Short mmCIF file of C-alpha atoms in Angstrom, two decimals:
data_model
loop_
_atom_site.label_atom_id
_atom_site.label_comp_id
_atom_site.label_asym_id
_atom_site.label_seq_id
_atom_site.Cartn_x
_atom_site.Cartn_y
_atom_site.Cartn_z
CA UNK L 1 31.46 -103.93 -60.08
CA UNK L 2 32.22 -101.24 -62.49
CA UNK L 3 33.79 -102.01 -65.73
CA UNK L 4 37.40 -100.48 -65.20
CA UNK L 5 37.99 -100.90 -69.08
CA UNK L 6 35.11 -98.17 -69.70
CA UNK L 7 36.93 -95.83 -67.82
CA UNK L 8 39.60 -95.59 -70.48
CA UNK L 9 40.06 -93.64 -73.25
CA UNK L 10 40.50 -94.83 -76.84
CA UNK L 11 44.16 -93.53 -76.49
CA UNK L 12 44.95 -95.17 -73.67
CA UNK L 13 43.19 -98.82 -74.93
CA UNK L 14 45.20 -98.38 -78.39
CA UNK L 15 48.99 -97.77 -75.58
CA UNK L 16 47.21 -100.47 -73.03
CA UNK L 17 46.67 -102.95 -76.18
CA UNK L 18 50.09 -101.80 -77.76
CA UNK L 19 52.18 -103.19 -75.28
CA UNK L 20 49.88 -106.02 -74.25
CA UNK L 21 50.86 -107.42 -77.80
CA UNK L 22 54.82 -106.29 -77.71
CA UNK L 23 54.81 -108.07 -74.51
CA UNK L 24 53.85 -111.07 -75.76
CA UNK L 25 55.92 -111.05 -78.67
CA UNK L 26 58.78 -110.43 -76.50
CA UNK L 27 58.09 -113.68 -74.61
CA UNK L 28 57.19 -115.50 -77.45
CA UNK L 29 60.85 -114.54 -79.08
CA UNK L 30 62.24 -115.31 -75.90
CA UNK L 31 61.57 -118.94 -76.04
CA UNK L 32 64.36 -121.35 -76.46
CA UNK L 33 63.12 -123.06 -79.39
CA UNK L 34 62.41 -119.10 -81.32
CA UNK L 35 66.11 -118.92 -81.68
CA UNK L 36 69.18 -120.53 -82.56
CA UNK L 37 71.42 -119.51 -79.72
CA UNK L 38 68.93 -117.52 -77.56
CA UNK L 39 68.70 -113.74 -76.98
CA UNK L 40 68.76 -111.31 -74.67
CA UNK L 41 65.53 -110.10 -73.09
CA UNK L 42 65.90 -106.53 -74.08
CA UNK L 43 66.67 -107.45 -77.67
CA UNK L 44 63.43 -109.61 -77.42
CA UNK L 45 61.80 -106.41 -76.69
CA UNK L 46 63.60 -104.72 -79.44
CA UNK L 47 62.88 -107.13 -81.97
CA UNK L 48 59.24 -107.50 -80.81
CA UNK L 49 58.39 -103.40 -80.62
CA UNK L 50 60.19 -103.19 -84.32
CA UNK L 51 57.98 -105.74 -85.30
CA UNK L 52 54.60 -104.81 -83.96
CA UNK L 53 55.95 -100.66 -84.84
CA UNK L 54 56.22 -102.49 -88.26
CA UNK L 55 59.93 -100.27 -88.00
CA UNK L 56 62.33 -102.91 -88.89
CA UNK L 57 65.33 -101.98 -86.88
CA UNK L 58 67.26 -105.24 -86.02
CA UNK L 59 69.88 -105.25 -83.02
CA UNK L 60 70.55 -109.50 -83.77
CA UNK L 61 69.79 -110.81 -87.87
CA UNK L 62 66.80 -112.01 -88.14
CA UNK L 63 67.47 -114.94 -91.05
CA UNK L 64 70.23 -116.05 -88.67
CA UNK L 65 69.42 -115.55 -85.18
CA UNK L 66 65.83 -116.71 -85.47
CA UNK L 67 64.41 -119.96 -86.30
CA UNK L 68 61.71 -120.16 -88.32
CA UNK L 69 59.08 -120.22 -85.61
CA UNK L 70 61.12 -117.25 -84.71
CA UNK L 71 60.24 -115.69 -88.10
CA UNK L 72 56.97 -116.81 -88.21
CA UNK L 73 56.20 -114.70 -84.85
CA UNK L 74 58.06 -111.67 -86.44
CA UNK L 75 55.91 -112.16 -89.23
CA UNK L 76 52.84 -112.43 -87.34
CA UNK L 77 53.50 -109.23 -85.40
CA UNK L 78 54.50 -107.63 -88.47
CA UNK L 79 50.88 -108.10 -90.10
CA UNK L 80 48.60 -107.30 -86.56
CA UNK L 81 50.97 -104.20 -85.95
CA UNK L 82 50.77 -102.81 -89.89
CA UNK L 83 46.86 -103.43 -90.71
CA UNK L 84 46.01 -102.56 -86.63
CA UNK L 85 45.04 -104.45 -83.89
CA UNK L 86 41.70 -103.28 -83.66
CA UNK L 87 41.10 -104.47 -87.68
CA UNK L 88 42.03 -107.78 -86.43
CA UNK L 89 39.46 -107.23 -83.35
CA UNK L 90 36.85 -106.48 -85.79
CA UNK L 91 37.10 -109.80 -88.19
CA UNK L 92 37.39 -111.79 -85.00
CA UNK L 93 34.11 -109.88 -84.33
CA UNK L 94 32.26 -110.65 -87.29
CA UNK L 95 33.52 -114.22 -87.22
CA UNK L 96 31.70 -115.07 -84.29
CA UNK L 97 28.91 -112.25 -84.58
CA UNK L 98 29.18 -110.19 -81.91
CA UNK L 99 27.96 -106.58 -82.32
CA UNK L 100 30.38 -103.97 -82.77
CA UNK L 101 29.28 -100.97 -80.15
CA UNK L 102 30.02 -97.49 -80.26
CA UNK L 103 32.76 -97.79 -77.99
CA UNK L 104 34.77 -99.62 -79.96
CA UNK L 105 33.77 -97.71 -83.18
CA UNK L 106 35.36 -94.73 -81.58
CA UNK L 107 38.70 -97.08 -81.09
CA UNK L 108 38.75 -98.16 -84.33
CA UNK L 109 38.33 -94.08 -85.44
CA UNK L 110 41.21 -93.41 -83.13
CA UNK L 111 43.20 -96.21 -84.81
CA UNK L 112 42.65 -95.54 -88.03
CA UNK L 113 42.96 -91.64 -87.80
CA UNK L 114 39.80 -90.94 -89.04
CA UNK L 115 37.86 -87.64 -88.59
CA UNK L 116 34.10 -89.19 -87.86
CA UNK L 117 33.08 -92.90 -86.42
CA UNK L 118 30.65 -93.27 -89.10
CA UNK L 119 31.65 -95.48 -91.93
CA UNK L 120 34.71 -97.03 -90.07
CA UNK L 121 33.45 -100.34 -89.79
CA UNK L 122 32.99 -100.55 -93.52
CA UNK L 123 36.62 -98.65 -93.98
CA UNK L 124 37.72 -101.94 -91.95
CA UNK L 125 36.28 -104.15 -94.23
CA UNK L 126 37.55 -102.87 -97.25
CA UNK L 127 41.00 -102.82 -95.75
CA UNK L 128 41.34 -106.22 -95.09
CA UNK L 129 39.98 -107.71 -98.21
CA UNK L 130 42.89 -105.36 -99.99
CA UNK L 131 45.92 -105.90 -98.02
CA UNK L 132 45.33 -109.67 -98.08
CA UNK L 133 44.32 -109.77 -101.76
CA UNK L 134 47.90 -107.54 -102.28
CA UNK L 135 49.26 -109.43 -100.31
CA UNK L 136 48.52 -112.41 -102.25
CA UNK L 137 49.38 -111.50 -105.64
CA UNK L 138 52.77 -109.97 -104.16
CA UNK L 139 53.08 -113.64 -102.99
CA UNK L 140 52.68 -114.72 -106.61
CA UNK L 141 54.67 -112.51 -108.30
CA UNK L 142 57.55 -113.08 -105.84
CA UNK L 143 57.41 -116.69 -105.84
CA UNK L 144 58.24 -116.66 -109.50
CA UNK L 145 61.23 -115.15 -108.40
CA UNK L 146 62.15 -117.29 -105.51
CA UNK L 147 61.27 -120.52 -105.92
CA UNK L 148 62.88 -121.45 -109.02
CA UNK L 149 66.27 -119.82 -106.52
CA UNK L 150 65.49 -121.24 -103.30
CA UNK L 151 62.83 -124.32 -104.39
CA UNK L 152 59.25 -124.59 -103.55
CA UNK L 153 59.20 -124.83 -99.79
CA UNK L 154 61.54 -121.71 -99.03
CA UNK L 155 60.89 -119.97 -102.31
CA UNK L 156 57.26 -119.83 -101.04
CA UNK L 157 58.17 -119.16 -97.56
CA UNK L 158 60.36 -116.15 -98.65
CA UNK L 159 57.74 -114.79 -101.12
CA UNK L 160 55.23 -114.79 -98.15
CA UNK L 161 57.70 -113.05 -95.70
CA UNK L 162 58.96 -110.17 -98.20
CA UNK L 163 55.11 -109.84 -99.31
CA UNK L 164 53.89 -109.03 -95.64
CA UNK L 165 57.00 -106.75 -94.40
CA UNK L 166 56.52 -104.75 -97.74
CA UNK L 167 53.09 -103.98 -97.69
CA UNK L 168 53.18 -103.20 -93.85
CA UNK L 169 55.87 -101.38 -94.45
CA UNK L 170 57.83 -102.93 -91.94
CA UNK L 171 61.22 -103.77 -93.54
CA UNK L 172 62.08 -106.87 -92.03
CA UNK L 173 63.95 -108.79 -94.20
CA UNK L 174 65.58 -112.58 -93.94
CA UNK L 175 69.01 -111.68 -95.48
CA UNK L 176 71.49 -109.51 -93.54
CA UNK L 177 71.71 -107.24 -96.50
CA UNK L 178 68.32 -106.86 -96.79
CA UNK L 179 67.23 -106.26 -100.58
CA UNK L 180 70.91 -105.14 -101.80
CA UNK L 181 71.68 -108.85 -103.66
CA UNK L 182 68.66 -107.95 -106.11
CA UNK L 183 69.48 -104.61 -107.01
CA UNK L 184 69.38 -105.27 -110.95
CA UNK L 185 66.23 -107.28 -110.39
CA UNK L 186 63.38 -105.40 -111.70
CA UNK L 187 60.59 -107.92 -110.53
CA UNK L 188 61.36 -107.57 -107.33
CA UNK L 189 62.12 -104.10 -107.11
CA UNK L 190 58.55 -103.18 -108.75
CA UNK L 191 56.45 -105.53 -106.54
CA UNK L 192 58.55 -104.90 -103.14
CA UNK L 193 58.12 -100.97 -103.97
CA UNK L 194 54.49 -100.97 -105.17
CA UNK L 195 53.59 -103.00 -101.86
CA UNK L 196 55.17 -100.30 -99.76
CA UNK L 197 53.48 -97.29 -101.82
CA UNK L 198 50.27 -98.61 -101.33
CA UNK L 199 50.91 -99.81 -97.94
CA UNK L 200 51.95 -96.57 -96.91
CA UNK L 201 49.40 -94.09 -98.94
CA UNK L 202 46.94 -94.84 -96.33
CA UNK L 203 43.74 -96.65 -96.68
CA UNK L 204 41.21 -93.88 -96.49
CA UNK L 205 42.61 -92.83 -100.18
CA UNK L 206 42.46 -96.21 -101.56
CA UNK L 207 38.72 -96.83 -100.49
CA UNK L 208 38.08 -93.15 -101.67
CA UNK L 209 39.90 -94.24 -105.43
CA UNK L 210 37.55 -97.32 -105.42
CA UNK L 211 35.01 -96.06 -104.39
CA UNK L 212 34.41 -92.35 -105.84
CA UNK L 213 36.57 -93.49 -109.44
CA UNK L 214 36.45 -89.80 -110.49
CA UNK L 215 39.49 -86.95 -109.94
CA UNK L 216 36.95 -84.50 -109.37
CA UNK L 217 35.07 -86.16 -106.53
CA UNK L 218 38.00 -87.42 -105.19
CA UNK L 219 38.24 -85.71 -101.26
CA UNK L 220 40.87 -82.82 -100.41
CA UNK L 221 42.89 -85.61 -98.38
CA UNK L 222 43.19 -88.13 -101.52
CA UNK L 223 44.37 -85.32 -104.27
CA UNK L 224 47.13 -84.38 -101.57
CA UNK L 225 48.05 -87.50 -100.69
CA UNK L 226 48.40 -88.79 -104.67
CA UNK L 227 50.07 -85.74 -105.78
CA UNK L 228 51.99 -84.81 -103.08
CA UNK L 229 53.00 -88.94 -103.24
CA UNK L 230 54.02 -88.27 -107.22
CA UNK L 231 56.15 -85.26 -106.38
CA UNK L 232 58.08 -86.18 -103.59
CA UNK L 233 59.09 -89.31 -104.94
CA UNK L 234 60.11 -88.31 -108.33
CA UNK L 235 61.69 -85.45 -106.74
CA UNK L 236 64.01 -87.69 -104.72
CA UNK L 237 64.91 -90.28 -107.24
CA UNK L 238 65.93 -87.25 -109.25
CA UNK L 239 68.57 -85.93 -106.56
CA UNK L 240 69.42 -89.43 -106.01
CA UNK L 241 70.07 -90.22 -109.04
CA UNK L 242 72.68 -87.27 -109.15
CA UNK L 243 74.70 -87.30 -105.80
CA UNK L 244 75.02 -91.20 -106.30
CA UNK L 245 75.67 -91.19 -109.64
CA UNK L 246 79.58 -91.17 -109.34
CA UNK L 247 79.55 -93.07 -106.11
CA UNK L 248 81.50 -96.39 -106.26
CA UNK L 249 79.80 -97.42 -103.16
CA UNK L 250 76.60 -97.16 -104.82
CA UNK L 251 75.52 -96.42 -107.90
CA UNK L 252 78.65 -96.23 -109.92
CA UNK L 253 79.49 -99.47 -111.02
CA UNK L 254 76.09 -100.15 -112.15
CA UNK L 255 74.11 -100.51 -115.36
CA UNK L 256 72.30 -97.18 -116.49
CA UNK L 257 68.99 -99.51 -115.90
CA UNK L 258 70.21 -100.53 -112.66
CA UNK L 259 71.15 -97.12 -111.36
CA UNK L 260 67.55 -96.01 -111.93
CA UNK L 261 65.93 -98.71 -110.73
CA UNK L 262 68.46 -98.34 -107.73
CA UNK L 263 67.96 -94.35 -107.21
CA UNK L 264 63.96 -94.70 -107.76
CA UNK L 265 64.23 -97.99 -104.75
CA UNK L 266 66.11 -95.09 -102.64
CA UNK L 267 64.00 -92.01 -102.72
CA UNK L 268 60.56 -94.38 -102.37
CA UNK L 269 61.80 -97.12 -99.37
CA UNK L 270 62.53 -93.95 -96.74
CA UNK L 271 58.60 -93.22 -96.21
CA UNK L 272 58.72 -95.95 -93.59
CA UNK L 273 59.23 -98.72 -95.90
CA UNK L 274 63.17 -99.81 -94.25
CA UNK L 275 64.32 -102.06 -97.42
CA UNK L 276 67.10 -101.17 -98.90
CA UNK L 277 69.01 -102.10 -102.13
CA UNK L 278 72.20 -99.73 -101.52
CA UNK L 279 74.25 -99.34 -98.39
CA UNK L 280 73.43 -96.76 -96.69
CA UNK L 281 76.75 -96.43 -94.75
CA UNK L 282 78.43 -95.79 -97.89
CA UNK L 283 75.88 -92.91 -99.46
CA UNK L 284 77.17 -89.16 -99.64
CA UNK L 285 76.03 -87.04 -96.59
CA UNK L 286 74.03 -84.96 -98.81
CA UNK L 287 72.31 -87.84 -99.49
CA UNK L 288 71.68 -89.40 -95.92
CA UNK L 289 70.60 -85.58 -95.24
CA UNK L 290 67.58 -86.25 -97.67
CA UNK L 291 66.68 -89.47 -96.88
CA UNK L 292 66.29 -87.96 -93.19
CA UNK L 293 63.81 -85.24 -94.23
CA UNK L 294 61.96 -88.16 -96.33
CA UNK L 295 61.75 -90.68 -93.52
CA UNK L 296 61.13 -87.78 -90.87
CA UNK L 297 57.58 -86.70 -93.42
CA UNK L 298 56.74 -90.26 -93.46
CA UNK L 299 53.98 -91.78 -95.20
CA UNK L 300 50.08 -91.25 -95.73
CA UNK L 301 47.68 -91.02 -92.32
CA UNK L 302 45.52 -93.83 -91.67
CA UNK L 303 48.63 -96.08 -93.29
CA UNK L 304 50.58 -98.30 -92.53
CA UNK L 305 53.87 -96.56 -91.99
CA UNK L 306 54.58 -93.49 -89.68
CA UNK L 307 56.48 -89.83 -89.86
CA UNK L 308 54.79 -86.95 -89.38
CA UNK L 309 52.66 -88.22 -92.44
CA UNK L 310 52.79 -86.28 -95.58
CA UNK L 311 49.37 -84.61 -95.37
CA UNK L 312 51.07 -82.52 -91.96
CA UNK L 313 54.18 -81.86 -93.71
CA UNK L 314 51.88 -80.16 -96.90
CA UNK L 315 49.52 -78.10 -94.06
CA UNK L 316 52.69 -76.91 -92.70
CA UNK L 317 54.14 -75.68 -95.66
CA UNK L 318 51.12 -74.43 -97.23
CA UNK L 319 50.81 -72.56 -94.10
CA UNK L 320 54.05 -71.17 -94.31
CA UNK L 321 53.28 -69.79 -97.95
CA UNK L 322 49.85 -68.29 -97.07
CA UNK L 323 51.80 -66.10 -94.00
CA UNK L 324 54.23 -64.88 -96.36
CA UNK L 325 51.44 -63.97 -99.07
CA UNK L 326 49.45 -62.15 -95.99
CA UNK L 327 46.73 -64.70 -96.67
CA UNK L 328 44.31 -66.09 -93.63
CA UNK L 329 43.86 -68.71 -94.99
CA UNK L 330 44.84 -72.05 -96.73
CA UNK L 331 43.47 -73.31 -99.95
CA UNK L 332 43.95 -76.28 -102.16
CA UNK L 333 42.48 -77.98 -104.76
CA UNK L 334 39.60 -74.88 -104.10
CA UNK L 335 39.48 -76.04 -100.76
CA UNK L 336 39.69 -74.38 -97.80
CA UNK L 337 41.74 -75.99 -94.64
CA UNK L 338 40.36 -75.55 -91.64
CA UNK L 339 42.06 -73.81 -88.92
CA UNK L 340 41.95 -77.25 -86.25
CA UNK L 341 43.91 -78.95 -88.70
CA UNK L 342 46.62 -76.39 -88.89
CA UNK L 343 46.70 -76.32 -85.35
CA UNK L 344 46.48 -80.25 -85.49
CA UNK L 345 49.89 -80.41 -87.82
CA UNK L 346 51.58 -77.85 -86.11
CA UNK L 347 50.71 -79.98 -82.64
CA UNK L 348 52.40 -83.45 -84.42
CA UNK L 349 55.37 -81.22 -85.99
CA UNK L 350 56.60 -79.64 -82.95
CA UNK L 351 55.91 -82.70 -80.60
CA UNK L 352 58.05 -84.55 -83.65
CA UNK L 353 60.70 -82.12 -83.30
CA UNK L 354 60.82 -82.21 -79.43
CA UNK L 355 60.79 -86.12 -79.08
CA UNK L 356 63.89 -86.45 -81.80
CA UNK L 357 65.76 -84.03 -80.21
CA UNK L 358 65.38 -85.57 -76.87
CA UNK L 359 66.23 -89.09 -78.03
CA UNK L 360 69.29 -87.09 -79.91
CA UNK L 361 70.22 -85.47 -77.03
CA UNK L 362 70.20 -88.93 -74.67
CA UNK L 363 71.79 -90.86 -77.76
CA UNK L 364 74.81 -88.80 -78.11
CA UNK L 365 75.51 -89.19 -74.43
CA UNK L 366 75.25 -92.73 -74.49
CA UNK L 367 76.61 -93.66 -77.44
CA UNK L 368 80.22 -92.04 -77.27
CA UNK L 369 81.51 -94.33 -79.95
CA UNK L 370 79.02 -93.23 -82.48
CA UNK L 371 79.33 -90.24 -85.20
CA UNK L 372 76.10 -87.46 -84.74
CA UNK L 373 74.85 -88.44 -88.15
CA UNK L 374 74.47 -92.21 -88.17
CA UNK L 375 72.86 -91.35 -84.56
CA UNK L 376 70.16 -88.73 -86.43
CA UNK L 377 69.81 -91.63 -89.29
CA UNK L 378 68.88 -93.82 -86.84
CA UNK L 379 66.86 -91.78 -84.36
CA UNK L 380 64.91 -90.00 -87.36
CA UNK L 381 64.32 -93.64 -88.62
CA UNK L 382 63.00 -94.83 -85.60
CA UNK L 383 60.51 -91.99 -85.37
CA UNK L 384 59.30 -92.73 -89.12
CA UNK L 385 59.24 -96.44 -88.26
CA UNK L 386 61.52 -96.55 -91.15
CA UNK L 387 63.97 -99.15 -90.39
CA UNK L 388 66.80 -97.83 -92.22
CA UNK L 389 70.41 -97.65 -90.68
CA UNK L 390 73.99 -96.84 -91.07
CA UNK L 391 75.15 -100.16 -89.48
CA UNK L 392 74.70 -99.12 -85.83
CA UNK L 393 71.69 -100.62 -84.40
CA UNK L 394 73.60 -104.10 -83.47
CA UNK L 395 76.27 -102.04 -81.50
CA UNK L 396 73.56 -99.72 -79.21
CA UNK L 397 74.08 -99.93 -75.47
CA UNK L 398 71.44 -101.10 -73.83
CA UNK L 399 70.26 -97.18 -73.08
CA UNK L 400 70.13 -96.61 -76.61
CA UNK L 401 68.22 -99.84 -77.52
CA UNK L 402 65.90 -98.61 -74.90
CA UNK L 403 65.32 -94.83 -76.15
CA UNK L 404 64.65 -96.54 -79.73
CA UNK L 405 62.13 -98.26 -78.31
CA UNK L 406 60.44 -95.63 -77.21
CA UNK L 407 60.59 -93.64 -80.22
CA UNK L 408 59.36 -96.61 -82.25
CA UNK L 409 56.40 -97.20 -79.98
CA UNK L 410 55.57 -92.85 -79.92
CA UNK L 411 56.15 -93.30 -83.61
CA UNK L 412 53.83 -96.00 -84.56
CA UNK L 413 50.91 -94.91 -82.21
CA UNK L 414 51.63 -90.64 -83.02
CA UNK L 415 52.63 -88.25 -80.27
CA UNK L 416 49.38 -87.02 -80.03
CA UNK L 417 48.06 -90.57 -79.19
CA UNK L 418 50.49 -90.75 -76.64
CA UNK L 419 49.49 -87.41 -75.19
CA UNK L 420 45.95 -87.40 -75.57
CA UNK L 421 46.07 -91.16 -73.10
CA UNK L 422 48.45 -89.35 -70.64
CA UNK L 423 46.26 -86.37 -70.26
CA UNK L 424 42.62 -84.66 -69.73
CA UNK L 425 40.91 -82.56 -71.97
CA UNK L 426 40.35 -78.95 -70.17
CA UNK L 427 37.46 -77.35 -72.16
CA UNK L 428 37.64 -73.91 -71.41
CA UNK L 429 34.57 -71.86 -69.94
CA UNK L 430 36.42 -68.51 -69.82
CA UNK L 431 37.57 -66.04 -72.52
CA UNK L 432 40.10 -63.12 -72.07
CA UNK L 433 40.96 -60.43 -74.37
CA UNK L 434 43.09 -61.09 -76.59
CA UNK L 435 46.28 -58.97 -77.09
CA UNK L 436 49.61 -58.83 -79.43
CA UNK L 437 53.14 -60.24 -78.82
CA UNK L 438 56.06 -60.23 -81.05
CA UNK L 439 56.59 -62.87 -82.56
CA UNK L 440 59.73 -64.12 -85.60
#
């Protein structure tokens, strides 16, 4: 009998595999003994998809609804759903010493984002041994924050927790106001942040830093990624800094410390990260309307977080310059981008575009008790597998827990993922003429 599983794509094994694991997650959080009062079975699902999208949207709290089995599961799916199911496939395979064949070398590529199969095994590797390493001295570093608050065994516990939903970039925290009580705290704000940077710059540039350990050698993707990284950030904390200076929701009635460490927390946390030390609820429109383009860009490819990823967002507005310069083509860094790329980033943004707007559209028919822009904040955040909110997640109907579901899933795995499973490549074997339109 033929293997069926051959017959797949690596799209369609990454969906297939996807929701094998939210499934279970689901049950598992369905159990009587992973909560306090028990759940519903679509906020199972919700919690278990957030989780696994490492999103960190919450319909129920999870230090209060969950026990701490519950947690543990959350936790669990938190760290196969941020460093990728097929990573974990691969230590279990060199644990017991089975070969790794091409065919699931070219799921791994898919997973990862990478451009060639050769070399991901090796990329694998190297990922591993630095998110747990990270992960550990995060651990560390937190503890000697927590324990002496909470005492060893939850001090620990909590240090562990915060360590693995901030470098996976999930969000996912055990207090109902997430980070907000440790504002002031510059400990935590550092090693919470930093996990969530590096988390979310993407792997393939922090195996090219180790590895090359020169600027100039450094690939096209890297330089883009650590300077467009640099800019963005500082360029948010900047605005933030300014349209929340006078807030007394926010900033205001802080410390001139504080309200930097607070803005800089802000503009960095909304490239999928989902912690937040201010309410969001209570920050200026003009500032929700930024932290929307930031979560909406996203973080690095090949990352732990999701968005468009910064790298798309760059090609689309480098393309933008080179049209209005009457240039054919885009360089950086003396580079030149090649033209499947552009096409490849124009592909994500306008199947980005299309699926927000869709959820939008459904949203603000369901949701008639809802204002448009906490909807946007939390479709857009969603999409980026952010995790941020305005305070309406817990209050969805069931159709709009359902259509955030979907976006978190299409956001984690990448709309072209999801379209590249559902369809067939059609290489073409015929050329026409070509011939003008008006276009703009």
């Amino acid at each position: 009998m033929k293997n069926k599983t051959a017959q797949w794509s690596p799209p369609q094994l990454l969906v297939i595999t996807f929701i094998f694991f939210s499934t279970l997650g689901m049950l598992l959080l369905k159990l009587p003994f992973a909560t306090v009062e028990g759940i519903t079975m679509l906020d199972a699902l919700f919690t278990a998809v957030s989780a696994m999208t490492v999103t960190g949207l919450i319909v129920v709290d999870t230090g209060s609804v969950f026990t701490l089995f519950g947690e543990v599961v959350i936790m669990c799916l938190i760290q196969i759903g941020g460093l990728g199911i097929m990573s974990f496939a691969v230590l279990i395979f060199m644990m017991i010493g089975k070969k790794i064949g091409f065919k699931e070398r070219l799921l791994i590529q898919q997973a990862l984002n990478q451009t060639s199969v050769g070399g991901v095994i090796k990329l694998v590797k190297y990922l591993l041994i630095f998110a747990f390493s990270v992960e550990a001295i995060a651990f560390m570093l937190l503890a000697a924050v927590w324990v002496p608050e909470y005492g060893w065994g939850r001090g620990l516990y909590v240090s562990l927790f915060h360590s693995i939903s901030a470098f996976n970039n999930a969000g996912f925290s055990i207090w109902a106001d997430s980070l907000m009580g440790y504002v002031g705290n510059p400990i935590v704000n550092i090693v919470i942040s930093s996990l969530f940077i590096l988390g979310g710059i993407g792997f393939t540039v922090l195996v090219d830093l180790y590895k090359t350990r020169s600027y100039r050698k450094l690939s096209l993707h890297t330089k883009i990624m650590l300077w467009g990284t640099l800019i963005i950030n500082t360029g948010a904390m900047i605005i933030l800094f300014i349209l929340e200076y006078n807030n007394p929701h926010t900033l205001a009635n802080l410390s001139l410390f504080d309200k930097l460490q607070a803005a800089y927390f802000s503009a960095v946390t909304p490239r999928t990260a989902g912690f937040n030390s201010l309410d969001y609820a209570n920050m200026e429109r003009d500032s929700i309307l930024l932290t929307i383009l930031l979560m909406f860009i996203g973080a690095g490819s090949a990352s732990t977080g999701g968005g468009i990823k910064l790298t798309t967002f760059v090609v689309i507005s480098l393309s933008v310059f080179a049209f209005l310069k009457e240039k054919r083509e885009i360089r950086l860094f003396r580079r030149t981008i090649s033209e499947f790329h552009i096409f490849k980033a124009l592909a994500v943004s306008m199947m980005s575009v299309f699926l927000v707007f869709t959820a939008l559209f459904i949203m603000n028919i369901s949701e008639k008790g809802a204002d448009f822009l906490p909807i946007l904040f939390e479709v857009v955040s969603a999409f980026g597998t952010v995790g941020l909110s305005m305070g309406i997640t817990g209050s969805l109907t069931d159709i709009g827990k359902s259509v955030i579901i979907v976006v978190m899933f299409i956001g984690k795995l990448g709309p072209l993922t999801l379209a590249f499973s559902l369809s067939r490549p059609d290489k073409e074997k015929i050329r026409y003429p070509k011939e003008d339109i008006l276009t703009g």
